Short mmCIF file of C-alpha atoms in Angstrom, two decimals:
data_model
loop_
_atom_site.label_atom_id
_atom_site.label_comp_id
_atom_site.label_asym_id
_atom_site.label_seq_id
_atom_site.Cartn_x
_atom_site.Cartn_y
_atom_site.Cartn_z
CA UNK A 1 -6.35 -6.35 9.43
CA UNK A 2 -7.53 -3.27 10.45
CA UNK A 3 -7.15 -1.07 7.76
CA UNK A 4 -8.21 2.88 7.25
CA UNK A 5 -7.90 3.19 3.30
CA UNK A 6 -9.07 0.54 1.32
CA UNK A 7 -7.22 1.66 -1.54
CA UNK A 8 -4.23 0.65 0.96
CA UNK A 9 -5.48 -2.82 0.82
CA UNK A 10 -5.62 -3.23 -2.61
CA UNK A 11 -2.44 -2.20 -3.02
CA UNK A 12 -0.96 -4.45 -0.57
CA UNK A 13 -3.08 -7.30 -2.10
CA UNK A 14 -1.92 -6.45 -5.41
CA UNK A 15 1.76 -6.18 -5.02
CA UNK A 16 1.81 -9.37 -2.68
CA UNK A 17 0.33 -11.43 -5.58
CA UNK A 18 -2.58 -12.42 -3.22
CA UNK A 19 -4.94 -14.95 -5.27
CA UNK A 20 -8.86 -14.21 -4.34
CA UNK A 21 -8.55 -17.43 -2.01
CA UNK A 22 -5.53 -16.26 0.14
CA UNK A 23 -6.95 -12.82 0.66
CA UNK A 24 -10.54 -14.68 1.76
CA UNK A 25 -8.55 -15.59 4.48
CA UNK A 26 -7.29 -12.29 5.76
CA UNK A 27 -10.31 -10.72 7.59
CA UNK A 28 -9.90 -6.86 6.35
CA UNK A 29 -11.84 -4.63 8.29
CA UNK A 30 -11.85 -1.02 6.97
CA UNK A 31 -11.89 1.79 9.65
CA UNK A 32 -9.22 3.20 12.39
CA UNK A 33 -7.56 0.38 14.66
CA UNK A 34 -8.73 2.05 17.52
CA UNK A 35 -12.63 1.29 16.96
CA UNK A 36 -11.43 -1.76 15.91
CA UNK A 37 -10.02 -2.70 19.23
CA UNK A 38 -12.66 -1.04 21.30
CA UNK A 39 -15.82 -2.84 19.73
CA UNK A 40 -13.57 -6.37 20.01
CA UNK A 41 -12.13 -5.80 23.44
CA UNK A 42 -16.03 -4.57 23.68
CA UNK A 43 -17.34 -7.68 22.48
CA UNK A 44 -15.62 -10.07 24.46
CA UNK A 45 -16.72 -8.20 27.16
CA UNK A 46 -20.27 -9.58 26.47
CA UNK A 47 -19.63 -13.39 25.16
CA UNK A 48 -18.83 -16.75 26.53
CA UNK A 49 -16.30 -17.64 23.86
CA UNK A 50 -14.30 -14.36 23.43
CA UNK A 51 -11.88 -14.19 20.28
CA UNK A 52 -7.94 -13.34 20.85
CA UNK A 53 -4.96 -13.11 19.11
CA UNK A 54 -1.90 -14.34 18.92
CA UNK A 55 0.08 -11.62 17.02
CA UNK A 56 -1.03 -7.99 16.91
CA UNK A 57 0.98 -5.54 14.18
CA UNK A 58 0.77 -1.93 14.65
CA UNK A 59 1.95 0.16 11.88
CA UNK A 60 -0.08 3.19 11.72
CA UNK A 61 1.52 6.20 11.31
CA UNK A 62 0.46 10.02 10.48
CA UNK A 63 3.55 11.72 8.94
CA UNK A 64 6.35 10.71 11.53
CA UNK A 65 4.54 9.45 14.01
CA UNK A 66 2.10 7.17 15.38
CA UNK A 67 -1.56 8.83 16.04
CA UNK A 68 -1.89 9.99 19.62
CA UNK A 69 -5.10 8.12 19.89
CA UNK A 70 -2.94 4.77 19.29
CA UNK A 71 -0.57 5.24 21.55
CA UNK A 72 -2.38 5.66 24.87
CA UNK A 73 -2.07 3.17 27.97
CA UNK A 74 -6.10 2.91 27.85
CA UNK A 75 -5.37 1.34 24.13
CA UNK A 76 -2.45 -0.48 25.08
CA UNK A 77 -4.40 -2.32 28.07
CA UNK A 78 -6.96 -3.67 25.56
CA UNK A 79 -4.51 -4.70 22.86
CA UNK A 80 -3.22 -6.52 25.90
CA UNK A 81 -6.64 -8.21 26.59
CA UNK A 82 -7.09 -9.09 23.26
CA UNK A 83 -4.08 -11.53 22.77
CA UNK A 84 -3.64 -15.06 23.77
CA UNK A 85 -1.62 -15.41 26.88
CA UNK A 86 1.57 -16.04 24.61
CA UNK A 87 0.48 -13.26 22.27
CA UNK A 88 2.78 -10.53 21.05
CA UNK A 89 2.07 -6.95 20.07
#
């Protein structure tokens, strides 16, 4: 999970009853998804055992829409790069 506001997180941990052992096993990283995706597509730029995903959420939104920055084909691409070949964003 990428997350901006960790007071987000808590609340989502709070209201989905998630015991201190469940949520150690939801890697939270708190900043915007777009560093988030840059420093991993980044990283397994530079590694011989590169990490992917199989399902990537995006639900960031500003108001009524999604942030520009989020939305770009640049970002898109590396999303792309990230999964595993039967991945879904």
């Amino acid at each position: 999970v990428a997350e901006l506001d960790p007071a987000v997180h808590q609340a989502v941990r709070r209201e989905m009853g998630l015991t201190d052992a469940e949520n150690e096993r939801i890697r939270t990283v708190y900043g915007d998804a777009r560093n988030f995706v840059e420093d991993a597509w980044r990283a397994n730029q530079t590694t011989t055992t590169p990490i992917h995903y199989d399902f990537v959420y995006g639900d960031a939104f500003n108001d009524l829409s999604v942030p520009w920055h989020l939305t770009t084909e640049e970002f898109t691409r590396k999303v792309h790069d990230l999964l595993t070949p039967r991945g879904v964003y």
